[in-house]
């Protein structure tokens, strides 16, 4: 083991939302497996998840990961006490206050870096001030952009060429300009408002700051693997000119092999993980469809009702995850009795990765968050794509049009994460999409391609694979930077 002086020390600063904390925890662990001292910095209300996971893995694998906290000034930002995670924001006003509170973390974070003197900072792209703090300390700042190359190329070209400006109606379609490797079509309504430069001013300003910070940082870490989107990794490097390292899928390095006790994903599962796997054990391989629309999606009772009807009509085994633990409004009369034995409803938080990894699962209805897509890919399951917001409509196209391992449910309109909307997809469309990924020749083709992606992901992270090698190259570069700055100090 290298002496403390030689050891590289990286500080990780995640954005506080489940879909950002999960990959950051995995990433810190990944660096720790390469004998890098890893420190995660977060706020008190978010510390538990990291602390528990770190404890399990330091006991199990002897990994060296530290956790430090900085006070989240919710009072000064006008947020209620304990509101320290994006999943608890319920109005657009709360969003702007949340980002104000994140800005207030800059000075305390700089004070903390002064004490722990790391050699590199890896910060979530939403934390746009991270770069200036790193410059203050003369260390490199890498941005963690928890999405695909594909979606970043799409966003880049939409901002560059503004194709939506020539379109009159929301339902008008266009091909993304800029000579992308594939002909990718969207309707205007599928685009994120920020990519059309629409939306509340504070968010547009924030997105500008985020993009400027990414351009100015020393490089981008991608939770992806080369073989999944080779043409887009190439396009990204060529057109955007950013230094980048694809070192994922992070989730594949850990939490595999049925170690249910060691399984943690931000929240505690609302079901007993062992009971859930026993339920799956009794099912035929590939016979269960898993429906989970993310950690923060805006799904109405009316929509859940349509999903329930379609699952009943499908006649297959299923697991349905619903966020709100209390509401029963959406449950069709007599539904639970009729689906007994073949349907499992998880109210709250599901052990998603364990479920997807189970051989019983043969399909995944997903909201197209990047972590979920990757988890589906590395489990080798075809997907029904059901995007809502963020860059989910772009991820959808990667799955359906490029990887050809999924079919769209027919969601066509970007909706904000908070606040009401009147979009409901009917049960017939849902049923149709689910049947397409489970039954027939097309389903078999998708399954075959999904299994190929799964195998490629395993090769990518094994010694000599593309992700493994990119991680080695990144570490070498950081070590070289460290010795250069040490020699300057000497
Ligand atoms: N997740 C989970 N259980 C749930 C819902 C979500 O473990 O009931 C995990 C999921 O496996 C993924 C993350 O939460 O790792 C969600 O991230 P993603 O990027 O898919 O979407 P987001 O929720 O951030 O929109």
Short mmCIF file of C-alpha atoms and ligand atoms in Angstrom, two decimals:
data_model
loop_
_atom_site.label_atom_id
_atom_site.label_comp_id
_atom_site.label_asym_id
_atom_site.label_seq_id
_atom_site.Cartn_x
_atom_site.Cartn_y
_atom_site.Cartn_z
CA UNK A 1 0.00 0.00 0.00
CA UNK A 2 1.26 3.47 -0.84
CA UNK A 3 2.38 5.71 2.02
CA UNK A 4 -0.04 8.40 3.13
CA UNK A 5 2.10 11.06 1.45
CA UNK A 6 1.93 9.34 -1.93
CA UNK A 7 -1.73 8.50 -1.67
CA UNK A 8 -4.03 10.45 -3.89
CA UNK A 9 -6.94 12.08 -2.05
CA UNK A 10 -10.17 12.89 -3.89
CA UNK A 11 -13.11 14.80 -2.43
CA UNK A 12 -16.54 14.01 -3.90
CA UNK A 13 -19.32 16.58 -3.71
CA UNK A 14 -22.68 15.11 -4.78
CA UNK A 15 -25.87 16.99 -5.59
CA UNK A 16 -28.47 16.08 -3.00
CA UNK A 17 -30.99 13.93 -4.85
CA UNK A 18 -31.23 10.10 -4.89
CA UNK A 19 -30.27 9.80 -8.58
CA UNK A 20 -27.07 11.80 -7.93
CA UNK A 21 -26.13 10.43 -4.49
CA UNK A 22 -26.32 6.78 -5.54
CA UNK A 23 -23.78 7.00 -8.39
CA UNK A 24 -21.52 9.31 -6.36
CA UNK A 25 -21.40 6.78 -3.53
CA UNK A 26 -20.56 4.06 -6.05
CA UNK A 27 -17.94 6.25 -7.68
CA UNK A 28 -16.23 7.02 -4.36
CA UNK A 29 -16.16 3.30 -3.65
CA UNK A 30 -14.76 2.60 -7.07
CA UNK A 31 -11.84 4.98 -6.52
CA UNK A 32 -11.33 3.52 -3.04
CA UNK A 33 -10.92 0.04 -4.57
CA UNK A 34 -7.93 1.52 -6.44
CA UNK A 35 -6.40 2.63 -3.11
CA UNK A 36 -7.39 6.25 -3.53
CA UNK A 37 -8.40 8.02 -0.35
CA UNK A 38 -11.98 9.08 -1.02
CA UNK A 39 -13.92 11.63 1.00
CA UNK A 40 -17.58 12.40 0.44
CA UNK A 41 -18.90 15.78 1.55
CA UNK A 42 -22.61 16.22 2.15
CA UNK A 43 -25.12 17.88 4.47
CA UNK A 44 -26.29 16.40 7.80
CA UNK A 45 -29.71 15.19 6.65
CA UNK A 46 -28.12 13.33 3.72
CA UNK A 47 -25.26 11.85 5.70
CA UNK A 48 -27.01 8.71 6.91
CA UNK A 49 -27.12 6.96 3.57
CA UNK A 50 -23.44 7.53 2.93
CA UNK A 51 -22.49 6.65 6.52
CA UNK A 52 -24.36 3.32 6.46
CA UNK A 53 -23.01 2.33 3.07
CA UNK A 54 -19.47 3.31 4.01
CA UNK A 55 -19.71 1.35 7.25
CA UNK A 56 -20.89 -1.80 5.50
CA UNK A 57 -18.16 -1.59 2.90
CA UNK A 58 -15.32 -0.65 5.17
CA UNK A 59 -16.17 -3.72 7.24
CA UNK A 60 -16.68 -5.97 4.25
CA UNK A 61 -14.03 -4.83 1.80
CA UNK A 62 -11.75 -2.70 3.98
CA UNK A 63 -12.33 0.34 1.74
CA UNK A 64 -11.08 3.69 2.98
CA UNK A 65 -13.83 6.28 2.57
CA UNK A 66 -14.40 9.31 4.79
CA UNK A 67 -17.56 11.31 5.21
CA UNK A 68 -17.63 15.00 6.15
CA UNK A 69 -20.64 17.26 6.54
CA UNK A 70 -21.32 20.93 6.03
CA UNK A 71 -24.38 22.66 7.42
CA UNK A 72 -27.18 23.21 4.93
CA UNK A 73 -28.52 26.71 5.58
CA UNK A 74 -32.17 25.98 4.87
CA UNK A 75 -33.25 28.84 7.21
CA UNK A 76 -31.30 31.46 5.27
CA UNK A 77 -32.65 30.12 1.98
CA UNK A 78 -36.24 30.05 3.25
CA UNK A 79 -36.67 26.28 3.24
CA UNK A 80 -38.34 24.22 5.98
CA UNK A 81 -36.10 22.48 8.49
CA UNK A 82 -34.61 19.25 7.19
CA UNK A 83 -35.41 20.02 3.55
CA UNK A 84 -31.98 19.08 2.26
CA UNK A 85 -32.79 16.79 -0.64
CA UNK A 86 -34.34 17.60 -4.02
CA UNK A 87 -36.82 14.76 -3.55
CA UNK A 88 -38.59 16.79 -0.85
CA UNK A 89 -39.19 19.87 -3.04
CA UNK A 90 -42.86 20.36 -3.85
CA UNK A 91 -43.05 23.71 -5.67
CA UNK A 92 -40.99 25.75 -8.17
CA UNK A 93 -40.32 28.32 -5.40
CA UNK A 94 -38.77 25.58 -3.29
CA UNK A 95 -36.49 24.69 -6.20
CA UNK A 96 -35.09 28.20 -6.41
CA UNK A 97 -34.59 28.28 -2.61
CA UNK A 98 -32.89 24.90 -2.72
CA UNK A 99 -30.37 26.14 -5.26
CA UNK A 100 -29.86 29.29 -3.21
CA UNK A 101 -29.03 27.06 -0.22
CA UNK A 102 -26.58 25.14 -2.42
CA UNK A 103 -24.87 28.41 -3.30
CA UNK A 104 -24.59 29.15 0.43
CA UNK A 105 -22.53 25.97 0.82
CA UNK A 106 -19.63 27.44 -1.15
CA UNK A 107 -17.79 29.15 1.71
CA UNK A 108 -18.24 26.35 4.28
CA UNK A 109 -17.08 23.91 1.62
CA UNK A 110 -13.97 26.00 0.87
CA UNK A 111 -13.21 26.13 4.64
CA UNK A 112 -13.49 22.37 4.78
CA UNK A 113 -11.15 21.86 1.80
CA UNK A 114 -8.63 24.08 3.58
CA UNK A 115 -8.59 21.54 6.40
CA UNK A 116 -8.54 18.31 4.39
CA UNK A 117 -6.24 19.41 1.53
CA UNK A 118 -7.28 16.95 -1.19
CA UNK A 119 -5.52 16.56 -4.55
CA UNK A 120 -8.67 16.61 -6.66
CA UNK A 121 -12.33 17.58 -6.44
CA UNK A 122 -15.08 15.64 -8.20
CA UNK A 123 -18.30 17.67 -8.07
CA UNK A 124 -21.76 17.17 -9.47
CA UNK A 125 -22.42 19.37 -12.49
CA UNK A 126 -25.23 21.18 -10.66
CA UNK A 127 -22.70 22.56 -8.16
CA UNK A 128 -21.46 25.20 -10.56
CA UNK A 129 -19.18 26.99 -8.08
CA UNK A 130 -17.05 23.89 -7.40
CA UNK A 131 -14.61 24.84 -10.10
CA UNK A 132 -13.78 28.22 -8.57
CA UNK A 133 -13.18 26.60 -5.18
CA UNK A 134 -10.82 24.05 -6.78
CA UNK A 135 -8.92 26.86 -8.54
CA UNK A 136 -8.50 28.61 -5.16
CA UNK A 137 -6.77 25.49 -3.88
CA UNK A 138 -4.81 24.80 -7.05
CA UNK A 139 -6.35 21.36 -7.54
CA UNK A 140 -8.12 19.89 -10.58
CA UNK A 141 -11.90 19.91 -10.61
CA UNK A 142 -13.68 17.14 -12.49
CA UNK A 143 -17.38 17.34 -13.19
CA UNK A 144 -19.58 14.34 -12.61
CA UNK A 145 -22.33 14.51 -15.18
CA UNK A 146 -24.65 11.67 -14.26
CA UNK A 147 -26.11 11.21 -17.71
CA UNK A 148 -25.32 9.66 -21.09
CA UNK A 149 -22.99 10.92 -23.81
CA UNK A 150 -25.98 10.66 -26.10
CA UNK A 151 -28.17 13.09 -24.14
CA UNK A 152 -25.34 15.57 -23.75
CA UNK A 153 -24.72 15.56 -27.49
CA UNK A 154 -28.44 16.13 -28.08
CA UNK A 155 -28.58 19.05 -25.62
CA UNK A 156 -25.45 20.56 -27.12
CA UNK A 157 -26.88 20.49 -30.64
CA UNK A 158 -30.30 21.77 -29.59
CA UNK A 159 -28.67 24.79 -27.96
CA UNK A 160 -26.33 25.25 -30.86
CA UNK A 161 -28.84 25.07 -33.73
CA UNK A 162 -32.16 25.91 -32.00
CA UNK A 163 -34.20 23.75 -34.42
CA UNK A 164 -37.39 24.28 -32.39
CA UNK A 165 -37.48 27.90 -33.51
CA UNK A 166 -38.67 26.86 -36.97
CA UNK A 167 -41.54 24.81 -35.58
CA UNK A 168 -45.03 26.12 -35.06
CA UNK A 169 -46.74 23.38 -33.10
CA UNK A 170 -45.73 21.24 -30.15
CA UNK A 171 -46.44 18.09 -32.17
CA UNK A 172 -44.16 19.14 -35.07
CA UNK A 173 -41.24 16.77 -35.51
CA UNK A 174 -37.66 17.50 -36.55
CA UNK A 175 -34.35 15.68 -36.90
CA UNK A 176 -31.66 16.90 -34.50
CA UNK A 177 -29.20 18.90 -36.62
CA UNK A 178 -25.43 18.72 -36.36
CA UNK A 179 -24.60 15.53 -38.20
CA UNK A 180 -25.18 13.15 -35.31
CA UNK A 181 -24.27 9.49 -35.86
CA UNK A 182 -27.99 8.60 -36.12
CA UNK A 183 -31.06 10.34 -37.43
CA UNK A 184 -32.71 11.28 -34.12
CA UNK A 185 -36.23 12.71 -34.28
CA UNK A 186 -38.14 14.62 -31.65
CA UNK A 187 -41.35 16.56 -31.39
CA UNK A 188 -41.00 20.05 -30.00
CA UNK A 189 -43.04 19.00 -26.93
CA UNK A 190 -40.42 16.43 -25.91
CA UNK A 191 -37.63 18.96 -25.49
CA UNK A 192 -36.57 20.17 -22.10
CA UNK A 193 -37.65 23.83 -21.73
CA UNK A 194 -34.09 24.78 -20.74
CA UNK A 195 -32.84 23.49 -24.06
CA UNK A 196 -35.39 25.77 -25.72
CA UNK A 197 -34.25 28.59 -23.43
CA UNK A 198 -37.70 28.71 -21.86
CA UNK A 199 -38.73 28.45 -18.22
CA UNK A 200 -38.23 30.42 -15.02
CA UNK A 201 -35.34 32.88 -15.19
CA UNK A 202 -33.56 31.49 -12.18
CA UNK A 203 -33.41 28.05 -13.81
CA UNK A 204 -32.19 29.42 -17.13
CA UNK A 205 -29.48 31.39 -15.33
CA UNK A 206 -28.57 28.31 -13.31
CA UNK A 207 -28.29 26.16 -16.43
CA UNK A 208 -26.03 28.80 -18.03
CA UNK A 209 -23.78 28.78 -14.97
CA UNK A 210 -23.75 24.97 -14.96
CA UNK A 211 -22.73 24.82 -18.63
CA UNK A 212 -20.04 27.48 -18.19
CA UNK A 213 -18.64 25.60 -15.19
CA UNK A 214 -18.52 22.33 -17.12
CA UNK A 215 -16.64 24.02 -19.96
CA UNK A 216 -14.14 25.51 -17.52
CA UNK A 217 -13.44 22.36 -15.46
CA UNK A 218 -10.58 19.93 -16.05
CA UNK A 219 -12.69 17.13 -17.45
CA UNK A 220 -15.88 15.15 -17.14
CA UNK A 221 -16.45 11.76 -15.51
CA UNK A 222 -19.12 9.73 -17.25
CA UNK A 223 -21.14 6.94 -15.72
CA UNK A 224 -21.26 5.07 -19.00
CA UNK A 225 -19.15 2.61 -20.94
CA UNK A 226 -17.65 3.07 -24.35
CA UNK A 227 -19.30 0.08 -26.05
CA UNK A 228 -22.78 1.29 -25.11
CA UNK A 229 -22.55 4.55 -27.07
CA UNK A 230 -19.22 4.57 -28.93
CA UNK A 231 -20.31 6.95 -31.68
CA UNK A 232 -21.57 9.46 -29.12
CA UNK A 233 -18.46 9.25 -26.92
CA UNK A 234 -16.53 10.09 -30.09
CA UNK A 235 -18.93 12.86 -31.10
CA UNK A 236 -18.79 14.34 -27.60
CA UNK A 237 -15.00 14.50 -27.64
CA UNK A 238 -14.87 15.85 -31.18
CA UNK A 239 -17.60 18.45 -31.05
CA UNK A 240 -17.57 19.55 -27.45
CA UNK A 241 -13.83 19.21 -27.04
CA UNK A 242 -14.05 18.18 -23.39
CA UNK A 243 -11.66 15.80 -21.72
CA UNK A 244 -13.75 12.90 -20.49
CA UNK A 245 -13.44 9.51 -18.85
CA UNK A 246 -16.10 6.80 -19.22
CA UNK A 247 -15.62 4.61 -16.18
CA UNK A 248 -19.08 3.08 -15.61
CA UNK A 249 -21.50 1.53 -15.16
CA UNK A 250 -20.74 2.21 -11.49
CA UNK A 251 -23.62 0.08 -10.25
CA UNK A 252 -22.12 -2.99 -11.87
CA UNK A 253 -19.04 -2.92 -9.65
CA UNK A 254 -21.08 -3.35 -6.47
CA UNK A 255 -24.26 -4.72 -4.97
CA UNK A 256 -24.14 -7.80 -7.15
CA UNK A 257 -24.29 -11.46 -6.26
CA UNK A 258 -27.34 -11.44 -4.02
CA UNK A 259 -25.70 -9.77 -1.02
CA UNK A 260 -29.02 -8.49 0.29
CA UNK A 261 -27.71 -7.48 3.69
CA UNK A 262 -25.13 -5.16 2.15
CA UNK A 263 -27.67 -3.59 -0.21
CA UNK A 264 -28.33 0.13 0.33
CA UNK A 265 -29.69 2.60 -2.21
CA UNK A 266 -30.32 5.92 -0.41
CA UNK A 267 -33.48 4.80 1.34
CA UNK A 268 -34.29 1.64 3.18
CA UNK A 269 -36.38 -0.72 1.11
CA UNK A 270 -40.07 -0.64 1.91
CA UNK A 271 -40.15 -4.43 1.46
CA UNK A 272 -38.00 -7.08 3.07
CA UNK A 273 -35.35 -7.65 0.38
CA UNK A 274 -35.14 -11.38 1.13
CA UNK A 275 -38.91 -11.77 0.91
CA UNK A 276 -38.90 -9.91 -2.38
CA UNK A 277 -36.23 -12.19 -3.85
CA UNK A 278 -38.06 -15.28 -2.52
CA UNK A 279 -41.19 -14.05 -4.33
CA UNK A 280 -39.14 -13.68 -7.51
CA UNK A 281 -37.46 -17.08 -7.01
CA UNK A 282 -40.85 -18.75 -7.39
CA UNK A 283 -41.43 -17.20 -10.79
CA UNK A 284 -40.33 -18.54 -14.18
CA UNK A 285 -37.25 -16.85 -15.74
CA UNK A 286 -38.07 -13.63 -17.63
CA UNK A 287 -41.73 -13.80 -16.59
CA UNK A 288 -41.98 -10.67 -14.41
CA UNK A 289 -42.37 -7.10 -15.62
CA UNK A 290 -40.98 -4.48 -13.21
CA UNK A 291 -42.64 -1.05 -13.23
CA UNK A 292 -40.86 1.81 -11.46
CA UNK A 293 -41.03 5.41 -12.62
CA UNK A 294 -38.05 6.78 -10.72
CA UNK A 295 -37.34 8.34 -7.37
CA UNK A 296 -39.07 11.65 -8.03
CA UNK A 297 -41.49 11.37 -10.98
CA UNK A 298 -44.78 13.18 -11.02
CA UNK A 299 -47.26 10.27 -11.39
CA UNK A 300 -50.93 10.99 -10.68
CA UNK A 301 -53.47 8.61 -9.17
CA UNK A 302 -55.32 8.61 -12.50
CA UNK A 303 -52.13 7.41 -14.19
CA UNK A 304 -51.51 4.70 -11.60
CA UNK A 305 -55.06 3.48 -12.17
CA UNK A 306 -54.35 3.07 -15.91
CA UNK A 307 -51.12 1.21 -15.12
CA UNK A 308 -52.96 -1.14 -12.77
CA UNK A 309 -55.62 -1.90 -15.39
CA UNK A 310 -52.97 -2.63 -18.02
CA UNK A 311 -51.01 -4.92 -15.69
CA UNK A 312 -54.14 -6.87 -14.90
CA UNK A 313 -54.96 -7.23 -18.60
CA UNK A 314 -51.40 -8.27 -19.46
CA UNK A 315 -51.89 -11.38 -17.34
CA UNK A 316 -48.17 -11.70 -16.50
CA UNK A 317 -46.30 -11.51 -13.21
CA UNK A 318 -45.41 -7.98 -12.20
CA UNK A 319 -43.87 -5.75 -9.57
CA UNK A 320 -45.32 -2.25 -9.38
CA UNK A 321 -43.59 0.45 -7.35
CA UNK A 322 -45.71 3.38 -6.16
CA UNK A 323 -44.11 6.33 -4.41
CA UNK A 324 -46.90 7.40 -2.09
CA UNK A 325 -47.16 4.85 0.69
CA UNK A 326 -50.58 5.93 1.92
CA UNK A 327 -52.81 6.65 -1.03
CA UNK A 328 -55.14 3.93 -2.24
CA UNK A 329 -57.21 6.17 -4.51
CA UNK A 330 -55.68 4.70 -7.63
CA UNK A 331 -56.37 1.02 -6.81
CA UNK A 332 -59.12 -0.44 -9.03
CA UNK A 333 -61.89 -2.15 -7.09
CA UNK A 334 -60.96 -5.73 -6.17
CA UNK A 335 -57.56 -5.36 -7.89
CA UNK A 336 -55.39 -6.64 -5.06
CA UNK A 337 -57.42 -9.84 -4.66
CA UNK A 338 -57.41 -10.52 -8.40
CA UNK A 339 -53.66 -10.15 -8.83
CA UNK A 340 -52.71 -12.05 -5.69
CA UNK A 341 -49.73 -14.33 -6.26
CA UNK A 342 -48.73 -12.77 -9.57
CA UNK A 343 -48.51 -9.10 -8.65
CA UNK A 344 -46.39 -7.46 -5.98
CA UNK A 345 -47.03 -3.81 -5.12
CA UNK A 346 -44.17 -2.03 -3.39
CA UNK A 347 -45.34 1.15 -1.68
CA UNK A 348 -42.37 3.44 -1.13
CA UNK A 349 -38.83 2.44 -2.01
CA UNK A 350 -37.94 -0.70 -3.97
CA UNK A 351 -34.63 -2.58 -3.98
CA UNK A 352 -34.54 -1.82 -7.71
CA UNK A 353 -31.15 -3.13 -8.59
CA UNK A 354 -31.70 -6.47 -6.86
CA UNK A 355 -35.06 -6.86 -8.58
CA UNK A 356 -33.70 -6.04 -12.04
CA UNK A 357 -30.81 -8.44 -11.55
CA UNK A 358 -33.10 -11.34 -10.73
CA UNK A 359 -33.46 -13.92 -13.50
CA UNK A 360 -37.26 -13.79 -13.01
CA UNK A 361 -37.45 -10.25 -14.41
CA UNK A 362 -37.94 -10.04 -18.17
CA UNK A 363 -38.99 -6.41 -18.72
CA UNK A 364 -38.71 -2.97 -17.15
CA UNK A 365 -41.10 -0.05 -17.47
CA UNK A 366 -38.85 2.94 -16.76
CA UNK A 367 -39.05 6.72 -16.63
CA UNK A 368 -35.63 6.81 -18.36
CA UNK A 369 -33.55 8.32 -15.56
CA UNK A 370 -29.96 7.53 -16.53
CA UNK A 371 -29.27 5.35 -13.49
CA UNK A 372 -32.37 3.28 -14.17
CA UNK A 373 -31.50 2.91 -17.85
CA UNK A 374 -28.01 1.72 -16.94
CA UNK A 375 -29.40 -0.67 -14.34
CA UNK A 376 -31.75 -2.07 -16.98
CA UNK A 377 -28.90 -2.36 -19.47
CA UNK A 378 -26.54 -4.18 -17.12
CA UNK A 379 -29.36 -6.54 -16.13
CA UNK A 380 -30.02 -7.28 -19.80
CA UNK A 381 -33.77 -6.50 -19.78
CA UNK A 382 -35.76 -4.87 -22.58
CA UNK A 383 -37.56 -1.69 -21.53
CA UNK A 384 -40.79 0.22 -22.01
CA UNK A 385 -39.66 3.84 -22.02
CA UNK A 386 -41.81 6.39 -20.26
CA UNK A 387 -40.03 9.75 -19.94
CA UNK A 388 -41.39 12.68 -17.90
CA UNK A 389 -38.80 15.43 -17.47
CA UNK A 390 -35.08 16.31 -17.21
CA UNK A 391 -33.16 14.65 -20.07
CA UNK A 392 -35.36 11.53 -19.95
CA UNK A 393 -36.82 12.03 -23.45
CA UNK A 394 -33.28 12.00 -24.86
CA UNK A 395 -32.35 8.83 -22.96
CA UNK A 396 -35.50 7.26 -24.34
CA UNK A 397 -34.26 7.71 -27.92
CA UNK A 398 -30.97 6.04 -27.05
CA UNK A 399 -32.86 2.98 -25.83
CA UNK A 400 -35.49 2.80 -28.57
CA UNK A 401 -33.76 4.20 -31.67
CA UNK A 402 -30.06 3.50 -31.14
CA UNK A 403 -29.76 0.45 -28.87
CA UNK A 404 -33.11 -0.88 -30.06
CA UNK A 405 -33.78 -2.61 -26.78
CA UNK A 406 -37.02 -0.92 -25.85
CA UNK A 407 -40.31 0.50 -27.07
CA UNK A 408 -41.89 3.84 -26.16
CA UNK A 409 -45.11 3.91 -24.17
CA UNK A 410 -46.09 7.04 -26.08
CA UNK A 411 -45.19 9.79 -23.63
CA UNK A 412 -44.80 12.90 -25.79
CA UNK A 413 -44.83 15.88 -23.50
CA UNK A 414 -42.15 17.07 -21.10
CA UNK A 415 -43.81 17.82 -17.72
CA UNK A 416 -42.27 19.60 -14.73
CA UNK A 417 -41.33 17.48 -11.75
CA UNK A 418 -43.53 19.43 -9.37
CA UNK A 419 -47.01 20.81 -9.87
CA UNK A 420 -49.96 19.21 -11.60
CA UNK A 421 -50.27 18.27 -15.26
CA UNK A 422 -53.06 16.65 -17.20
CA UNK A 423 -51.15 14.02 -19.17
CA UNK A 424 -52.41 10.49 -18.68
CA UNK A 425 -51.35 7.57 -20.87
CA UNK A 426 -54.23 5.16 -21.41
CA UNK A 427 -54.14 1.51 -20.32
CA UNK A 428 -54.33 0.21 -23.90
CA UNK A 429 -51.13 2.01 -24.91
CA UNK A 430 -49.36 0.78 -21.78
CA UNK A 431 -50.54 -2.78 -22.35
CA UNK A 432 -49.47 -2.66 -25.98
CA UNK A 433 -45.95 -1.46 -25.13
CA UNK A 434 -45.51 -4.04 -22.35
CA UNK A 435 -46.67 -6.87 -24.60
CA UNK A 436 -44.19 -5.75 -27.28
CA UNK A 437 -41.17 -6.20 -25.00
CA UNK A 438 -42.36 -9.53 -23.61
CA UNK A 439 -44.01 -11.44 -26.41
CA UNK A 440 -43.10 -12.24 -30.01
CA UNK A 441 -40.17 -12.02 -32.37
CA UNK A 442 -39.48 -8.33 -31.84
CA UNK A 443 -39.30 -9.03 -28.09
CA UNK A 444 -36.78 -11.81 -28.68
CA UNK A 445 -34.59 -9.48 -30.77
CA UNK A 446 -34.70 -6.83 -28.06
CA UNK A 447 -33.82 -9.43 -25.44
CA UNK A 448 -30.86 -10.58 -27.49
CA UNK A 449 -29.56 -7.03 -27.87
CA UNK A 450 -30.12 -6.37 -24.17
CA UNK A 451 -28.07 -9.45 -23.26
CA UNK A 452 -25.28 -8.28 -25.59
CA UNK A 453 -25.19 -4.89 -23.84
CA UNK A 454 -25.10 -6.68 -20.49
CA UNK A 455 -22.10 -8.78 -21.55
CA UNK A 456 -20.29 -5.75 -22.98
CA UNK A 457 -20.78 -3.88 -19.70
CA UNK A 458 -19.18 -6.74 -17.78
CA UNK A 459 -16.21 -6.77 -20.13
CA UNK A 460 -15.88 -2.97 -19.90
CA UNK A 461 -15.37 -3.02 -16.14
CA UNK A 462 -13.08 -6.06 -16.01
CA UNK A 463 -9.32 -5.71 -16.05
CA UNK A 464 -8.22 -4.43 -19.46
CA UNK A 465 -11.77 -3.39 -20.41
CA UNK A 466 -12.63 0.10 -21.65
CA UNK A 467 -13.97 1.48 -18.34
CA UNK A 468 -11.26 -0.22 -16.30
CA UNK A 469 -8.55 1.25 -18.51
CA UNK A 470 -10.07 4.72 -18.57
CA UNK A 471 -10.18 4.73 -14.78
CA UNK A 472 -6.50 3.68 -14.67
CA UNK A 473 -5.62 6.46 -17.12
CA UNK A 474 -7.51 9.04 -15.08
CA UNK A 475 -5.80 7.98 -11.86
CA UNK A 476 -2.38 8.14 -13.52
CA UNK A 477 -3.14 11.63 -14.77
CA UNK A 478 -4.21 12.79 -11.33
CA UNK A 479 -1.10 11.26 -9.78
CA UNK A 480 1.10 13.03 -12.31
CA UNK A 481 -0.67 16.30 -11.55
CA UNK A 482 -0.13 15.73 -7.85
CA UNK A 483 3.62 15.09 -8.23
CA UNK A 484 3.99 18.14 -10.47
CA UNK A 485 2.33 20.36 -7.87
CA UNK A 486 4.37 18.74 -5.06
CA UNK A 487 7.59 19.49 -6.93
CA UNK A 488 6.44 23.09 -7.39
CA UNK A 489 5.84 23.37 -3.64
CA UNK A 490 9.28 21.85 -2.90
N1 LIG B 1 -34.36 3.63 -6.99
C1 LIG B 1 -34.49 2.59 -6.09
N2 LIG B 1 -35.72 2.30 -5.63
C2 LIG B 1 -36.83 2.98 -6.01
C3 LIG B 1 -36.68 4.03 -6.95
C4 LIG B 1 -35.44 4.33 -7.43
O1 LIG B 1 -33.50 1.95 -5.73
O2 LIG B 1 -37.93 2.64 -5.55
C5 LIG B 1 -33.01 3.99 -7.48
C6 LIG B 1 -32.75 3.47 -8.87
O3 LIG B 1 -32.28 2.14 -8.80
C7 LIG B 1 -31.74 4.47 -9.39
C8 LIG B 1 -32.11 5.76 -8.69
O4 LIG B 1 -32.91 5.39 -7.57
O5 LIG B 1 -30.44 4.09 -9.02
C9 LIG B 1 -32.92 6.70 -9.54
O6 LIG B 1 -32.08 7.36 -10.44
P1 LIG B 1 -32.51 7.64 -11.93
O7 LIG B 1 -31.38 8.34 -12.59
O8 LIG B 1 -32.97 6.41 -12.58
O9 LIG B 1 -33.78 8.56 -11.86
P2 LIG B 1 -34.27 9.77 -10.94
O10 LIG B 1 -35.08 9.15 -9.88
O11 LIG B 1 -33.04 10.49 -10.46
O12 LIG B 1 -35.10 10.57 -11.89
#
